[in-house]
Amino acid sequence: MGPVLNTVYNNYVSTYAPKPLTKYDTHKKSELRSVYNSIVKLNKDEPWYLPTTSKDTQQYAVNLKENARGLRNTIAQLGGLEKDGLFRKKSAYSTDEGVATAVYVGSEESKTEVPDFQLEVHALATTQENLGLFLQGNGRAALPPDTYSFDVNINDMNYEFQFSVGEGETNQQVQERLVRLINNSDIGLRASLAESEGRTSLRLTSEATGLAPGRDYIFAVSDDHTSKTHGAVEYLGLDYTSRDASNASFSVDGEELTSQSNHLTLGQLFDIRLTGISPEGQPTKIGLKTDVESLTDNVFHLVGGYNDFVRAASSYLETQTRSRQLIREMKGIASVYGSSLETMGLNLAEDGTLDIDRDTLRETAAGTQDINETFGSLKSFSNMLLRKSDQVSLNPMDYVEKVMVAYKNPGHNYPNPYITSAYTGMMFDGYF
């Protein structure tokens, strides 16, 4: 990936796709071919529209696609892409989520009993932090006007940063420039300004935690052998490590262990995130919830994904008139199954979201003998949501107010990249 494309991709991920990627974001060649064929057919039948140039509208369209992706992934994570797989996902529990959270990642078809684990956390993995000198923020920088550079060694890679200091620039202006420079580089380092009584300091923090065997730092800053003028590291104090990185320390069923990260797997069964230190002598129990609790959790996650999507679309009601059409369609899908959903404790609200009567839902789940029979209508509802999310993801421009130029000649139209190019260009706009 070239430097410009890399910048575009990083901007897309940080601006439009804050949600973490999942295994459902990878696709087989056959799936990609199917998407391609759908795009070709879509572009063949679409009328011609004037290009959309509004930045707000462009961001709305990209966000709409990402929210559709999020809804699809929610359904996929509940087994909705597999026949008879929906709502059979097992749920994990943690007796103290202030110490650790747990997600079951083992096989849903496993016939063996899943064991419980006793987890006790002694220390969390920490990041490395370098804190520079506190300089008078509005004071004139003592660095002579010139082009400076310094090197950062991180993950066994060396990166050189170059910047200029102009005549009369203040310390804070120089520091803020370096904050932008470092954060835009995306090398696993985050920069920020620390302030105290009118003085500012440049803080560098690693994104990674812990230390690999034989290493005593995550990153190091130096300008001893840099290509441009040196002196910035000493003046700003960038080489001072204010907090060393450290590994997580914990025990599982009495066995003492360490980890570079606060994210780990227990027995290839549970995905664990360490969140705090255990009270002395009080281990946290990790295990599987009962089938009724797991089923209830699955329904909560489905409804949560649906509500998040509707609320995201509703947030554009005042600025994007076509978002009303999407909300009406979502409400229409839910209303089709309205009476069936109500018997499970799911009630359609005026704004298009679903409210959950926890007691009714739990009673329904507890009395379930056959998931397909009891929750059949909810499965059909989720299948409709899956199709709608695919449709929105394929062409979010359907819900953008745009000016039509002309219909295509019926019977004589042909595939063209117009609609998809207009959408894709939104992510690249401004980089070329």
Short mmCIF file of C-alpha atoms in Angstrom, two decimals:
data_model
loop_
_atom_site.label_atom_id
_atom_site.label_comp_id
_atom_site.label_asym_id
_atom_site.label_seq_id
_atom_site.Cartn_x
_atom_site.Cartn_y
_atom_site.Cartn_z
CA MET A 1 0.00 0.00 0.00
CA GLY A 2 1.51 3.32 -1.09
CA PRO A 3 1.96 6.22 1.33
CA VAL A 4 -1.07 8.12 0.01
CA LEU A 5 -3.36 5.08 0.10
CA ASN A 6 -2.07 4.29 3.58
CA THR A 7 -3.03 7.80 4.71
CA VAL A 8 -6.49 7.41 3.18
CA TYR A 9 -6.98 4.05 4.88
CA ASN A 10 -5.83 5.37 8.27
CA ASN A 11 -8.17 8.36 7.96
CA TYR A 12 -11.06 6.06 7.05
CA VAL A 13 -10.47 3.72 9.99
CA SER A 14 -9.95 6.48 12.58
CA THR A 15 -12.76 8.75 11.36
CA TYR A 16 -15.48 6.47 10.08
CA ALA A 17 -14.82 3.01 11.50
CA PRO A 18 -14.16 3.30 15.21
CA LYS A 19 -15.75 -0.08 15.84
CA PRO A 20 -13.28 -2.95 16.13
CA LEU A 21 -12.96 -5.33 13.21
CA THR A 22 -14.19 -8.90 13.60
CA LYS A 23 -13.67 -12.16 11.75
CA TYR A 24 -16.86 -11.36 9.83
CA ASP A 25 -15.09 -8.46 8.12
CA THR A 26 -13.00 -10.92 6.11
CA HIS A 27 -14.56 -12.55 3.06
CA LYS A 28 -14.06 -15.43 0.66
CA LYS A 29 -13.47 -14.79 -3.04
CA SER A 30 -16.98 -16.07 -3.77
CA GLU A 31 -18.48 -13.52 -1.37
CA LEU A 32 -16.49 -10.67 -2.91
CA ARG A 33 -17.55 -11.84 -6.37
CA SER A 34 -21.17 -11.78 -5.27
CA VAL A 35 -20.78 -8.22 -3.97
CA TYR A 36 -19.12 -7.20 -7.24
CA ASN A 37 -21.96 -8.68 -9.30
CA SER A 38 -24.50 -6.88 -7.13
CA ILE A 39 -22.68 -3.58 -7.66
CA VAL A 40 -22.60 -4.11 -11.43
CA LYS A 41 -26.35 -4.76 -11.49
CA LEU A 42 -27.01 -1.79 -9.21
CA ASN A 43 -25.00 0.61 -11.37
CA LYS A 44 -26.67 -0.69 -14.52
CA ASP A 45 -30.17 0.17 -13.28
CA GLU A 46 -29.48 3.39 -11.33
CA PRO A 47 -30.41 6.77 -12.85
CA TRP A 48 -27.77 9.45 -13.29
CA TYR A 49 -27.36 11.87 -10.38
CA LEU A 50 -25.30 14.98 -9.82
CA PRO A 51 -22.21 14.24 -7.68
CA THR A 52 -22.60 14.86 -3.95
CA THR A 53 -20.11 17.49 -2.81
CA SER A 54 -21.31 18.37 0.72
CA LYS A 55 -18.78 17.15 3.32
CA ASP A 56 -21.56 16.54 5.85
CA THR A 57 -23.50 14.44 3.36
CA GLN A 58 -20.41 12.48 2.41
CA GLN A 59 -19.66 11.69 6.05
CA TYR A 60 -23.30 10.71 6.57
CA ALA A 61 -23.13 8.21 3.70
CA VAL A 62 -19.90 6.64 4.91
CA ASN A 63 -21.19 6.46 8.50
CA LEU A 64 -24.40 4.88 7.25
CA LYS A 65 -22.42 2.11 5.59
CA GLU A 66 -20.36 1.54 8.73
CA ASN A 67 -23.45 1.39 10.93
CA ALA A 68 -24.94 -1.18 8.54
CA ARG A 69 -21.73 -3.18 8.83
CA GLY A 70 -22.02 -3.02 12.61
CA LEU A 71 -25.61 -4.32 12.54
CA ARG A 72 -24.65 -7.17 10.23
CA ASN A 73 -21.74 -8.13 12.45
CA THR A 74 -23.98 -8.14 15.52
CA ILE A 75 -26.30 -10.63 13.83
CA ALA A 76 -23.34 -12.66 12.55
CA GLN A 77 -21.81 -12.88 16.02
CA LEU A 78 -25.07 -14.38 17.27
CA GLY A 79 -24.88 -17.11 14.62
CA GLY A 80 -27.28 -15.40 12.22
CA LEU A 81 -25.26 -16.33 9.12
CA GLU A 82 -25.68 -20.05 9.77
CA LYS A 83 -28.78 -22.18 9.40
CA ASP A 84 -30.39 -22.70 12.82
CA GLY A 85 -27.40 -20.97 14.38
CA LEU A 86 -29.09 -17.81 15.66
CA PHE A 87 -29.47 -17.49 19.46
CA ARG A 88 -27.44 -20.65 20.12
CA LYS A 89 -24.31 -18.70 21.02
CA LYS A 90 -23.10 -19.44 24.56
CA SER A 91 -22.38 -16.54 26.91
CA ALA A 92 -19.61 -16.27 29.48
CA TYR A 93 -19.81 -14.65 32.89
CA SER A 94 -17.35 -12.98 35.21
CA THR A 95 -18.20 -12.59 38.88
CA ASP A 96 -16.33 -9.26 38.94
CA GLU A 97 -16.17 -7.31 35.68
CA GLY A 98 -14.17 -4.65 37.51
CA VAL A 99 -11.35 -7.22 37.45
CA ALA A 100 -11.97 -9.05 34.16
CA THR A 101 -14.57 -9.36 31.43
CA ALA A 102 -15.10 -12.63 29.55
CA VAL A 103 -16.44 -13.72 26.15
CA TYR A 104 -16.88 -17.37 25.22
CA VAL A 105 -14.89 -18.23 22.06
CA GLY A 106 -14.99 -22.02 22.24
CA SER A 107 -16.99 -24.31 19.98
CA GLU A 108 -20.77 -24.02 20.19
CA GLU A 109 -21.02 -27.70 19.28
CA SER A 110 -18.65 -28.97 21.97
CA LYS A 111 -20.07 -31.94 23.89
CA THR A 112 -17.51 -31.76 26.67
CA GLU A 113 -18.20 -29.77 29.81
CA VAL A 114 -16.62 -26.33 29.80
CA PRO A 115 -14.63 -25.81 33.03
CA ASP A 116 -14.74 -22.74 35.27
CA PHE A 117 -11.56 -20.78 36.01
CA GLN A 118 -10.46 -18.92 39.13
CA LEU A 119 -8.65 -15.74 38.07
CA GLU A 120 -6.73 -13.41 40.37
CA VAL A 121 -5.09 -10.28 38.92
CA HIS A 122 -2.05 -8.87 40.73
CA ALA A 123 -1.02 -6.17 38.23
CA LEU A 124 -2.20 -4.86 34.87
CA ALA A 125 0.04 -4.49 31.83
CA THR A 126 0.98 -0.83 31.36
CA THR A 127 2.12 1.35 28.50
CA GLN A 128 5.41 3.25 28.34
CA GLU A 129 5.18 7.01 28.81
CA ASN A 130 7.78 9.67 28.07
CA LEU A 131 7.05 13.09 29.54
CA GLY A 132 8.99 16.05 28.23
CA LEU A 133 10.12 19.21 30.00
CA PHE A 134 7.46 21.70 31.06
CA LEU A 135 8.20 24.85 29.07
CA GLN A 136 6.51 28.25 29.18
CA GLY A 137 3.69 27.68 26.68
CA ASN A 138 3.49 31.21 25.29
CA GLY A 139 7.22 31.76 25.62
CA ARG A 140 9.37 32.02 22.54
CA ALA A 141 11.04 28.72 21.61
CA ALA A 142 14.76 28.81 22.33
CA LEU A 143 15.49 26.56 19.33
CA PRO A 144 16.99 28.66 16.50
CA PRO A 145 14.87 28.70 13.30
CA ASP A 146 15.87 25.60 11.36
CA THR A 147 14.73 22.15 10.24
CA TYR A 148 15.10 19.62 13.05
CA SER A 149 14.69 15.88 13.20
CA PHE A 150 14.73 13.07 15.73
CA ASP A 151 14.47 9.27 15.57
CA VAL A 152 11.99 6.97 17.27
CA ASN A 153 12.84 3.28 17.65
CA ILE A 154 9.68 1.19 18.15
CA ASN A 155 8.86 -2.43 17.33
CA ASP A 156 12.40 -2.90 16.00
CA MET A 157 11.78 -0.15 13.44
CA ASN A 158 13.37 3.30 13.23
CA TYR A 159 11.30 6.30 12.18
CA GLU A 160 12.66 9.79 11.55
CA PHE A 161 10.48 12.82 12.22
CA GLN A 162 11.36 16.16 10.62
CA PHE A 163 9.86 19.52 11.54
CA SER A 164 10.66 23.18 11.18
CA VAL A 165 10.88 25.92 13.78
CA GLY A 166 10.06 29.39 12.48
CA GLU A 167 11.13 32.80 13.68
CA GLY A 168 9.21 33.87 16.80
CA GLU A 169 7.30 30.61 17.30
CA THR A 170 6.25 29.74 20.84
CA ASN A 171 7.01 26.51 22.68
CA GLN A 172 3.37 25.46 22.53
CA GLN A 173 3.17 25.99 18.78
CA VAL A 174 6.18 23.74 18.28
CA GLN A 175 4.78 21.12 20.67
CA GLU A 176 1.36 21.14 19.01
CA ARG A 177 2.99 20.65 15.61
CA LEU A 178 4.81 17.59 16.95
CA VAL A 179 1.58 16.22 18.44
CA ARG A 180 -0.04 16.31 15.00
CA LEU A 181 3.06 14.94 13.28
CA ILE A 182 3.39 11.96 15.60
CA ASN A 183 -0.32 11.11 15.80
CA ASN A 184 -0.68 11.22 12.01
CA SER A 185 2.26 8.85 11.56
CA ASP A 186 0.38 5.85 13.03
CA ILE A 187 3.50 4.02 14.27
CA GLY A 188 2.02 2.84 17.58
CA LEU A 189 2.72 6.03 19.50
CA ARG A 190 0.27 8.66 20.73
CA ALA A 191 1.25 12.23 21.54
CA SER A 192 -0.57 14.80 23.68
CA LEU A 193 0.10 18.00 25.61
CA ALA A 194 0.29 18.09 29.39
CA GLU A 195 -0.35 21.50 30.96
CA SER A 196 0.49 22.90 34.39
CA GLU A 197 0.38 26.55 35.50
CA GLY A 198 0.88 27.94 32.00
CA ARG A 199 3.63 25.46 31.14
CA THR A 200 3.22 22.72 28.55
CA SER A 201 4.96 19.41 28.06
CA LEU A 202 4.92 16.91 25.21
CA ARG A 203 3.72 13.49 26.42
CA LEU A 204 4.44 10.36 24.35
CA THR A 205 2.57 7.14 25.18
CA SER A 206 2.90 3.76 23.51
CA GLU A 207 -0.24 2.07 22.24
CA ALA A 208 1.19 -1.32 23.18
CA THR A 209 1.62 -2.56 26.74
CA GLY A 210 4.16 -4.84 28.37
CA LEU A 211 7.70 -5.82 27.47
CA ALA A 212 8.89 -8.60 25.21
CA PRO A 213 11.54 -10.96 26.63
CA GLY A 214 14.95 -9.32 26.65
CA ARG A 215 13.56 -5.81 26.10
CA ASP A 216 13.52 -2.98 28.64
CA TYR A 217 11.56 -0.42 26.61
CA ILE A 218 8.85 -0.20 23.96
CA PHE A 219 10.16 2.92 22.26
CA ALA A 220 13.22 5.17 22.49
CA VAL A 221 13.68 8.75 21.25
CA SER A 222 17.04 10.13 20.16
CA ASP A 223 18.58 12.65 17.77
CA ASP A 224 22.21 11.56 18.17
CA HIS A 225 22.46 10.30 14.58
CA THR A 226 19.57 12.04 12.88
CA SER A 227 19.77 13.56 9.39
CA LYS A 228 18.73 17.14 10.19
CA THR A 229 19.68 19.55 12.97
CA HIS A 230 19.72 17.90 16.40
CA GLY A 231 18.95 19.45 19.77
CA ALA A 232 15.15 19.18 19.83
CA VAL A 233 15.14 16.02 21.99
CA GLU A 234 17.21 17.63 24.73
CA TYR A 235 15.32 20.93 24.56
CA LEU A 236 11.88 19.28 24.74
CA GLY A 237 12.98 16.45 27.05
CA LEU A 238 11.55 13.72 24.82
CA ASP A 239 14.00 11.04 25.96
CA TYR A 240 12.84 11.03 29.60
CA THR A 241 10.80 7.93 30.45
CA SER A 242 8.32 8.89 33.15
CA ARG A 243 6.69 5.44 33.30
CA ASP A 244 8.20 2.13 32.23
CA ALA A 245 6.05 -0.44 30.48
CA SER A 246 5.26 -3.55 32.51
CA ASN A 247 3.58 -6.92 32.01
CA ALA A 248 0.33 -8.10 33.54
CA SER A 249 0.70 -10.47 36.49
CA PHE A 250 -2.12 -12.86 37.39
CA SER A 251 -2.91 -16.41 38.46
CA VAL A 252 -5.30 -18.94 36.95
CA ASP A 253 -6.41 -21.72 39.27
CA GLY A 254 -3.39 -20.95 41.44
CA GLU A 255 -0.81 -20.97 38.61
CA GLU A 256 1.16 -17.73 38.38
CA LEU A 257 1.34 -16.26 34.87
CA THR A 258 2.36 -13.06 33.08
CA SER A 259 1.24 -11.41 29.85
CA GLN A 260 2.43 -8.46 27.76
CA SER A 261 -1.20 -7.52 27.18
CA ASN A 262 -4.35 -7.13 29.25
CA HIS A 263 -6.12 -9.13 26.55
CA LEU A 264 -5.65 -12.90 26.71
CA THR A 265 -7.30 -16.28 26.15
CA LEU A 266 -7.99 -18.92 28.79
CA GLY A 267 -7.86 -22.52 27.61
CA GLN A 268 -8.92 -21.51 24.08
CA LEU A 269 -12.37 -21.11 25.60
CA PHE A 270 -12.65 -17.58 26.97
CA ASP A 271 -11.49 -14.24 25.58
CA ILE A 272 -10.46 -12.25 28.67
CA ARG A 273 -9.81 -8.53 29.17
CA LEU A 274 -8.18 -7.64 32.45
CA THR A 275 -9.75 -4.45 33.80
CA GLY A 276 -8.54 -4.12 37.40
CA ILE A 277 -6.67 -5.56 40.37
CA SER A 278 -8.29 -8.33 42.41
CA PRO A 279 -9.12 -7.65 46.05
CA GLU A 280 -6.72 -9.66 48.17
CA GLY A 281 -7.83 -13.25 48.53
CA GLN A 282 -10.89 -12.79 46.31
CA PRO A 283 -10.42 -14.50 42.93
CA THR A 284 -12.84 -13.83 40.07
CA LYS A 285 -14.72 -16.80 38.67
CA ILE A 286 -14.95 -17.17 34.87
CA GLY A 287 -17.42 -19.64 33.36
CA LEU A 288 -20.42 -20.26 31.13
CA LYS A 289 -23.87 -18.88 31.83
CA THR A 290 -26.88 -21.19 31.79
CA ASP A 291 -28.68 -21.78 28.48
CA VAL A 292 -31.53 -19.48 29.57
CA GLU A 293 -29.12 -16.66 30.46
CA SER A 294 -27.22 -17.14 27.20
CA LEU A 295 -30.41 -17.05 25.17
CA THR A 296 -31.54 -13.87 26.94
CA ASP A 297 -28.13 -12.26 26.31
CA ASN A 298 -28.38 -13.10 22.61
CA VAL A 299 -31.76 -11.39 22.32
CA PHE A 300 -30.43 -8.34 24.20
CA HIS A 301 -27.47 -8.11 21.78
CA LEU A 302 -29.72 -8.37 18.73
CA VAL A 303 -32.08 -5.68 19.98
CA GLY A 304 -29.11 -3.54 21.01
CA GLY A 305 -27.65 -3.75 17.50
CA TYR A 306 -31.01 -2.84 15.94
CA ASN A 307 -31.52 0.10 18.32
CA ASP A 308 -27.98 1.40 17.74
CA PHE A 309 -28.59 1.40 13.99
CA VAL A 310 -31.94 3.22 14.29
CA ARG A 311 -30.52 5.81 16.71
CA ALA A 312 -27.54 6.44 14.43
CA ALA A 313 -29.90 7.10 11.51
CA SER A 314 -32.12 9.29 13.72
CA SER A 315 -29.15 11.49 14.62
CA TYR A 316 -29.22 12.80 11.02
CA LEU A 317 -32.94 13.65 10.89
CA GLU A 318 -32.34 17.40 11.03
CA THR A 319 -29.60 17.46 8.40
CA GLN A 320 -30.37 14.52 6.05
CA THR A 321 -34.00 14.34 5.00
CA ARG A 322 -33.65 10.91 3.39
CA SER A 323 -32.73 9.37 6.72
CA ARG A 324 -36.47 9.46 7.53
CA GLN A 325 -37.03 6.96 4.76
CA LEU A 326 -34.53 4.54 6.31
CA ILE A 327 -36.12 4.87 9.76
CA ARG A 328 -39.58 4.24 8.26
CA GLU A 329 -38.27 1.10 6.59
CA MET A 330 -36.71 -0.15 9.84
CA LYS A 331 -39.96 0.53 11.73
CA GLY A 332 -41.85 -1.26 8.97
CA ILE A 333 -39.68 -4.36 9.39
CA ALA A 334 -40.24 -4.37 13.15
CA SER A 335 -43.99 -3.74 12.85
CA VAL A 336 -44.41 -6.81 10.62
CA TYR A 337 -43.45 -8.94 13.61
CA GLY A 338 -44.88 -6.55 16.20
CA SER A 339 -47.44 -8.84 17.88
CA SER A 340 -45.05 -11.81 17.96
CA LEU A 341 -42.25 -9.68 19.41
CA GLU A 342 -44.58 -8.30 22.09
CA THR A 343 -45.27 -11.80 23.42
CA MET A 344 -41.51 -12.09 24.06
CA GLY A 345 -41.35 -8.74 25.82
CA LEU A 346 -40.10 -6.67 22.86
CA ASN A 347 -42.19 -3.55 22.24
CA LEU A 348 -41.83 -1.13 19.32
CA ALA A 349 -41.42 2.47 20.50
CA GLU A 350 -42.56 5.57 18.62
CA ASP A 351 -39.00 6.42 17.54
CA GLY A 352 -38.55 3.01 15.91
CA THR A 353 -36.43 1.43 18.65
CA LEU A 354 -37.40 -1.67 20.62
CA ASP A 355 -37.94 -1.66 24.38
CA ILE A 356 -37.31 -4.88 26.30
CA ASP A 357 -39.45 -6.13 29.17
CA ARG A 358 -36.76 -8.12 30.93
CA ASP A 359 -39.12 -10.22 33.05
CA THR A 360 -41.28 -11.28 30.10
CA LEU A 361 -38.22 -12.10 28.01
CA ARG A 362 -36.67 -14.21 30.75
CA GLU A 363 -39.95 -16.06 31.34
CA THR A 364 -40.20 -16.79 27.62
CA ALA A 365 -36.60 -18.00 27.49
CA ALA A 366 -37.02 -20.15 30.60
CA GLY A 367 -40.07 -21.87 29.13
CA THR A 368 -38.41 -22.56 25.79
CA GLN A 369 -38.34 -26.19 24.68
CA ASP A 370 -37.62 -25.50 21.02
CA ILE A 371 -35.76 -22.28 20.11
CA ASN A 372 -36.93 -22.44 16.47
CA GLU A 373 -40.54 -22.62 17.55
CA THR A 374 -40.52 -20.07 20.39
CA PHE A 375 -38.22 -17.55 18.74
CA GLY A 376 -39.09 -18.27 15.12
CA SER A 377 -40.54 -14.82 14.48
CA LEU A 378 -37.49 -13.17 16.05
CA LYS A 379 -35.28 -15.21 13.74
CA SER A 380 -37.31 -14.05 10.76
CA PHE A 381 -36.98 -10.49 12.03
CA SER A 382 -33.20 -10.84 12.26
CA ASN A 383 -33.06 -12.28 8.72
CA MET A 384 -34.93 -9.21 7.46
CA LEU A 385 -32.47 -6.98 9.32
CA LEU A 386 -29.58 -8.89 7.78
CA ARG A 387 -30.92 -8.30 4.26
CA LYS A 388 -31.57 -4.63 5.02
CA SER A 389 -28.05 -4.13 6.42
CA ASP A 390 -26.58 -5.72 3.28
CA GLN A 391 -28.69 -3.43 1.09
CA VAL A 392 -27.69 -0.28 2.99
CA SER A 393 -24.05 -1.33 3.06
CA LEU A 394 -24.09 -1.98 -0.70
CA ASN A 395 -25.63 1.38 -1.58
CA PRO A 396 -25.84 3.96 1.24
CA MET A 397 -26.39 6.60 -1.46
CA ASP A 398 -29.99 5.36 -1.62
CA TYR A 399 -30.61 7.41 1.54
CA VAL A 400 -28.87 10.58 0.42
CA GLU A 401 -30.81 13.55 -0.97
CA LYS A 402 -29.46 14.03 -4.49
CA VAL A 403 -30.44 15.63 -7.78
CA MET A 404 -31.33 13.23 -10.59
CA VAL A 405 -30.11 14.15 -14.08
CA ALA A 406 -31.82 11.49 -16.18
CA TYR A 407 -33.14 7.94 -16.24
CA LYS A 408 -31.19 5.48 -18.32
CA ASN A 409 -32.59 4.28 -21.60
CA PRO A 410 -34.69 1.18 -20.76
CA GLY A 411 -33.43 -1.92 -22.50
CA HIS A 412 -30.27 -0.21 -23.70
CA ASN A 413 -28.49 0.56 -20.45
CA TYR A 414 -25.12 -0.89 -19.52
CA PRO A 415 -23.00 -1.39 -16.38
CA ASN A 416 -20.89 1.57 -15.29
CA PRO A 417 -18.93 2.50 -12.16
CA TYR A 418 -20.72 5.81 -11.57
CA ILE A 419 -22.53 5.23 -8.26
CA THR A 420 -19.78 3.19 -6.62
CA SER A 421 -17.08 5.60 -7.77
CA ALA A 422 -19.00 8.52 -6.29
CA TYR A 423 -19.23 6.74 -2.95
CA THR A 424 -15.66 5.44 -2.88
CA GLY A 425 -14.33 8.86 -3.82
CA MET A 426 -15.66 10.25 -0.56
CA MET A 427 -12.95 8.38 1.32
CA PHE A 428 -10.21 9.62 -1.01
CA ASP A 429 -11.42 13.19 -1.43
CA GLY A 430 -8.74 15.71 -0.49
CA TYR A 431 -5.76 13.36 -0.68
CA PHE A 432 -4.90 13.73 -4.33
#
